[in-house]
Tab-separated table of C-alpha atoms in Angstrom:
chain	number	residue	atom	x	y	z
A	244	MET	CA	-12.842	-123.250	-14.808
A	245	GLY	CA	-14.121	-124.541	-11.462
A	246	VAL	CA	-15.533	-122.407	-8.670
A	247	SER	CA	-12.644	-123.330	-6.364
A	248	ALA	CA	-10.111	-122.139	-8.953
A	249	ILE	CA	-11.925	-118.806	-9.311
A	250	ILE	CA	-12.018	-118.320	-5.532
A	251	PHE	CA	-8.322	-119.149	-5.294
A	252	ARG	CA	-7.400	-116.639	-7.982
A	253	VAL	CA	-9.524	-113.896	-6.445
A	254	SER	CA	-7.975	-114.515	-3.025
A	255	LEU	CA	-4.487	-114.473	-4.489
A	256	LEU	CA	-5.227	-111.222	-6.299
A	257	ALA	CA	-6.533	-109.643	-3.075
A	258	ILE	CA	-3.361	-110.675	-1.234
A	259	LEU	CA	-1.158	-109.236	-3.966
A	260	ILE	CA	-3.076	-105.944	-3.935
A	261	LYS	CA	-2.782	-105.756	-0.160
A	262	LEU	CA	0.946	-106.401	-0.334
A	263	ALA	CA	1.340	-103.760	-3.015
A	264	LEU	CA	-0.481	-101.188	-0.890
A	265	ALA	CA	1.260	-102.149	2.367
A	266	THR	CA	3.666	-99.656	3.918
A	267	ASN	CA	6.717	-100.236	6.088
A	268	TYR	CA	6.961	-97.563	8.794
A	269	ILE	CA	10.386	-96.946	10.327
A	270	VAL	CA	9.508	-96.190	13.937
A	271	GLY	CA	10.452	-92.624	14.875
A	272	GLY	CA	11.571	-91.762	11.325
A	273	PRO	CA	12.559	-90.011	9.249
A	274	ASN	CA	14.303	-87.645	11.674
A	275	GLY	CA	14.356	-89.951	14.683
A	276	GLY	CA	14.367	-93.587	15.651
A	277	TRP	CA	13.761	-96.125	18.392
A	278	ASP	CA	15.614	-94.208	21.103
A	279	THR	CA	15.062	-91.938	24.106
A	280	ASN	CA	15.592	-88.712	22.139
A	281	SER	CA	12.642	-89.102	19.751
A	282	ASN	CA	9.048	-88.092	20.461
A	283	LEU	CA	7.710	-91.496	19.507
A	284	GLN	CA	4.077	-90.943	20.443
A	285	SER	CA	3.920	-87.715	18.458
A	286	TRP	CA	5.349	-89.586	15.480
A	287	ALA	CA	2.761	-92.367	15.824
A	288	SER	CA	-0.096	-89.843	16.050
A	289	SER	CA	0.938	-88.336	12.713
A	290	GLN	CA	0.713	-91.677	10.879
A	291	ILE	CA	-2.206	-93.765	9.611
A	292	PHE	CA	-1.586	-97.470	10.102
A	293	SER	CA	-3.647	-100.086	8.267
A	294	VAL	CA	-3.836	-103.855	8.308
A	295	GLY	CA	-1.011	-105.172	6.124
A	296	ASP	CA	1.477	-102.443	7.114
A	297	SER	CA	4.594	-103.189	9.154
A	298	LEU	CA	6.525	-101.420	11.920
A	299	VAL	CA	10.290	-101.451	11.482
A	300	PHE	CA	12.335	-100.911	14.676
A	301	GLN	CA	16.005	-100.066	14.149
A	302	TYR	CA	18.183	-99.854	17.283
A	303	PRO	CA	21.612	-100.588	18.738
A	304	PRO	CA	22.346	-103.552	21.143
A	305	ASN	CA	21.560	-101.546	24.301
A	306	HIS	CA	17.871	-101.415	23.299
A	307	ASP	CA	15.179	-103.977	22.557
A	308	VAL	CA	11.480	-104.084	21.608
A	309	VAL	CA	8.894	-105.493	23.985
A	310	GLU	CA	5.194	-105.741	23.101
A	311	VAL	CA	3.069	-105.451	26.232
A	312	THR	CA	-0.499	-104.930	27.405
A	313	LYS	CA	-2.077	-101.531	27.994
A	314	ALA	CA	-1.553	-101.801	31.774
A	315	ASP	CA	2.137	-102.734	31.406
A	316	TYR	CA	2.571	-99.987	28.843
A	317	ASP	CA	1.237	-97.372	31.258
A	318	SER	CA	3.431	-98.640	34.094
A	319	CYS	CA	6.501	-99.336	31.875
A	320	GLN	CA	6.536	-102.956	33.070
A	321	PRO	CA	8.453	-105.332	30.680
A	322	THR	CA	8.331	-108.460	32.841
A	323	ASN	CA	5.155	-109.914	31.263
A	324	PRO	CA	5.787	-109.412	27.540
A	325	ILE	CA	3.441	-110.511	24.771
A	326	GLN	CA	6.521	-110.706	22.515
A	327	SER	CA	10.077	-109.391	22.748
A	328	TYR	CA	12.770	-108.732	20.120
A	329	ASN	CA	16.455	-107.812	20.271
A	330	ASP	CA	17.822	-108.383	16.765
A	331	GLY	CA	18.468	-104.653	16.087
A	332	ALA	CA	16.182	-104.535	13.000
A	333	THR	CA	12.758	-105.803	13.949
A	334	ALA	CA	9.860	-105.798	11.484
A	335	ILE	CA	6.466	-106.354	13.102
A	336	PRO	CA	3.498	-106.834	10.711
A	337	LEU	CA	0.172	-105.290	11.658
A	338	THR	CA	-2.134	-108.200	10.928
A	339	SER	CA	-5.322	-107.072	12.674
A	340	PRO	CA	-7.058	-103.809	13.555
A	341	GLY	CA	-6.778	-102.382	17.049
A	342	GLN	CA	-4.217	-100.900	19.412
A	343	ARG	CA	-0.816	-102.371	20.167
A	344	TYR	CA	1.771	-101.250	22.724
A	345	PHE	CA	5.566	-101.385	22.535
A	346	ILE	CA	8.245	-100.357	25.037
A	347	CYS	CA	11.977	-100.724	25.461
A	348	GLY	CA	12.763	-103.344	28.108
A	349	THR	CA	16.043	-101.735	29.169
A	350	ILE	CA	15.659	-100.360	32.693
A	351	GLY	CA	14.746	-96.673	32.703
A	352	HIS	CA	14.341	-96.298	28.934
A	353	CYS	CA	10.535	-96.596	28.885
A	354	SER	CA	10.153	-93.940	31.566
A	355	GLN	CA	12.366	-91.665	29.437
A	356	GLY	CA	9.875	-91.874	26.590
A	357	MET	CA	10.983	-94.983	24.727
A	358	LYS	CA	7.440	-96.307	24.218
A	359	VAL	CA	4.893	-96.148	21.422
A	360	GLU	CA	1.179	-96.902	21.053
A	361	VAL	CA	-0.017	-97.851	17.575
A	362	ASP	CA	-3.644	-97.783	16.428
A	363	THR	CA	-4.200	-100.002	13.375
A	364	LEU	CA	-7.172	-99.427	11.078
A	365	ALA	CA	-8.955	-102.212	9.239
A	366	THR	CA	-8.359	-100.595	5.822
A	367	ALA	CA	-6.629	-97.561	4.395
A	368	THR	CA	-8.745	-94.417	4.601
A	369	THR	CA	-9.594	-92.506	1.458
A	370	SER	CA	-11.227	-89.125	1.207
A	371	ALA	CA	-13.968	-89.365	-1.401
A	372	THR	CA	-16.532	-86.667	-2.040
A	373	PRO	CA	-19.980	-88.160	-2.764
A	374	ALA	CA	-21.749	-86.934	-5.819
A	375	ALA	CA	-24.523	-84.532	-5.053
A	376	SER	CA	-27.977	-85.991	-5.676
A	377	PRO	CA	-30.749	-83.951	-7.244
A	378	GLU	CA	-32.517	-83.879	-3.860
A	379	ASP	CA	-29.449	-82.239	-2.259
A	380	SER	CA	-29.467	-79.361	-4.687
A	381	THR	CA	-30.166	-76.047	-2.992
A	382	THR	CA	-31.076	-74.289	-6.225
A	383	SER	CA	-34.771	-73.602	-6.447
A	384	PRO	CA	-36.591	-73.831	-9.779
A	385	ALA	CA	-36.975	-70.061	-9.759
A	386	GLU	CA	-33.190	-69.761	-9.802
A	387	SER	CA	-32.835	-71.776	-12.991
A	388	PRO	CA	-30.789	-69.869	-15.586
A	389	GLU	CA	-33.602	-70.244	-18.112
A	390	GLU	CA	-36.118	-68.549	-15.792
A	391	ILE	CA	-34.035	-65.742	-14.316
A	392	PRO	CA	-35.356	-62.442	-15.695
A	393	THR	CA	-32.781	-60.344	-17.383
A	394	ALA	CA	-32.625	-56.579	-17.110
A	395	PRO	CA	-33.539	-54.785	-20.318
A	396	SER	CA	-30.736	-53.154	-22.174
A	397	PRO	CA	-30.495	-49.373	-21.733
A	398	LEU	CA	-30.421	-49.127	-25.516
A	399	PHE	CA	-33.998	-50.413	-25.699
A	400	GLN	CA	-35.505	-48.496	-22.796
A	401	THR	CA	-38.377	-46.207	-23.726
A	402	HIS	CA	-38.442	-42.779	-22.124
A	403	LEU	CA	-41.892	-42.071	-20.803
A	404	GLU	CA	-41.092	-38.999	-18.717
A	405	GLY	CA	-43.075	-36.631	-20.925
A	406	PRO	CA	-46.432	-36.981	-22.649
A	407	ILE	CA	-46.551	-38.408	-26.124
A	408	PHE	CA	-48.181	-36.220	-28.713
A	409	SER	CA	-49.269	-37.471	-32.058
A	410	PRO	CA	-48.496	-35.076	-34.874
A	411	VAL	CA	-51.360	-32.940	-35.978
A	412	ILE	CA	-51.853	-33.310	-39.681
A	413	PRO	CA	-53.789	-30.298	-40.918
A	414	SER	CA	-56.644	-30.880	-43.235
A	415	THR	CA	-56.371	-29.326	-46.676
A	416	GLU	CA	-60.101	-29.281	-47.066
A	417	PHE	CA	-61.803	-26.112	-45.850
A	418	PRO	CA	-65.529	-25.646	-45.720
A	419	ALA	CA	-66.956	-23.337	-48.266
A	420	SER	CA	-67.703	-19.928	-46.928
A	421	VAL	CA	-71.336	-19.214	-46.523
A	422	SER	CA	-70.739	-15.517	-46.674
A	423	PRO	CA	-71.874	-13.913	-49.948
A	424	LEU	CA	-68.961	-11.591	-49.629
A	425	ALA	CA	-66.514	-14.462	-49.751
A	426	GLN	CA	-68.139	-15.840	-52.878
A	427	HIS	CA	-67.632	-12.555	-54.708
A	428	SER	CA	-64.202	-11.586	-53.320
A	429	PRO	CA	-61.363	-13.626	-54.900
A	430	ASP	CA	-58.751	-11.606	-52.989
A	431	VAL	CA	-60.356	-12.356	-49.654
A	432	SER	CA	-60.568	-16.066	-50.546
A	433	ALA	CA	-56.872	-16.180	-51.516
A	434	SER	CA	-55.917	-14.367	-48.355
A	435	SER	CA	-57.900	-16.820	-46.292
A	436	THR	CA	-56.224	-19.754	-48.048
A	437	ARG	CA	-52.760	-18.369	-47.373
A	438	LYS	CA	-53.693	-17.757	-43.760
A	439	GLY	CA	-54.974	-21.309	-43.412
A	440	ASN	CA	-51.795	-22.692	-44.966
A	441	LEU	CA	-49.680	-20.682	-42.521
A	442	GLN	CA	-51.725	-21.937	-39.604
A	443	ALA	CA	-51.308	-25.503	-40.795
A	444	TYR	CA	-47.568	-24.996	-41.226
A	445	PHE	CA	-47.179	-23.618	-37.708
A	446	ALA	CA	-49.315	-26.411	-36.330
A	447	VAL	CA	-47.065	-29.031	-37.927
A	448	VAL	CA	-43.900	-27.265	-36.736
A	449	SER	CA	-45.326	-26.971	-33.227
A	450	SER	CA	-46.169	-30.669	-33.191
A	451	PHE	CA	-42.630	-31.660	-34.163
A	452	LEU	CA	-41.194	-29.262	-31.553
A	453	VAL	CA	-43.368	-30.823	-28.864
A	454	MET	CA	-42.294	-34.321	-29.913
A	455	PHE	CA	-38.628	-33.274	-29.949
A	456	MET	CA	-38.837	-31.758	-26.455
A	457	ALA	CA	-40.585	-34.874	-25.169
A	458	PHE	CA	-37.616	-37.061	-26.197
């Protein structure tokens, strides 16, 4: 396939796409028309016109469509028209970007509001949101989810309000009495052993009580 054939096909495809996207705007519609009762400039301001679109003027025989310059538009002067139409259903293609001015040439109609200024854009506007680049990110590395410290669970909090006591484990080994009386008094030795056991018991109980109160 030659280069000229490829260029021709691409151009044809572009024309078809443009025709498919083109819009025909009924001037003053949908609740008005090309007449003195419609707010034509307000209607035009609410539209977006692009190259390839068309303006459709629909009107009875007592009206016409006259395209004029900006100066003649402001002064409602139809005597030096760029183009004029009176067929009752005029379709005017918007073939280039820029502003165009239309008035009704019937005496007094332009001054009554039968005029419209159209601003044609080169292409249809689309609202696209650009993807955010990494440089545009406002999140600092410290705010990364992996590095954000998490609060400890109340179930695993350690209460440190009170002192921690380690349990006192009494020794079961007692030094031998150096008193000669103790060596020859079995009753005294047994009494001392029982007393030591009681002291050890109370010491252990006291330790557990202290630990319990601490928690």
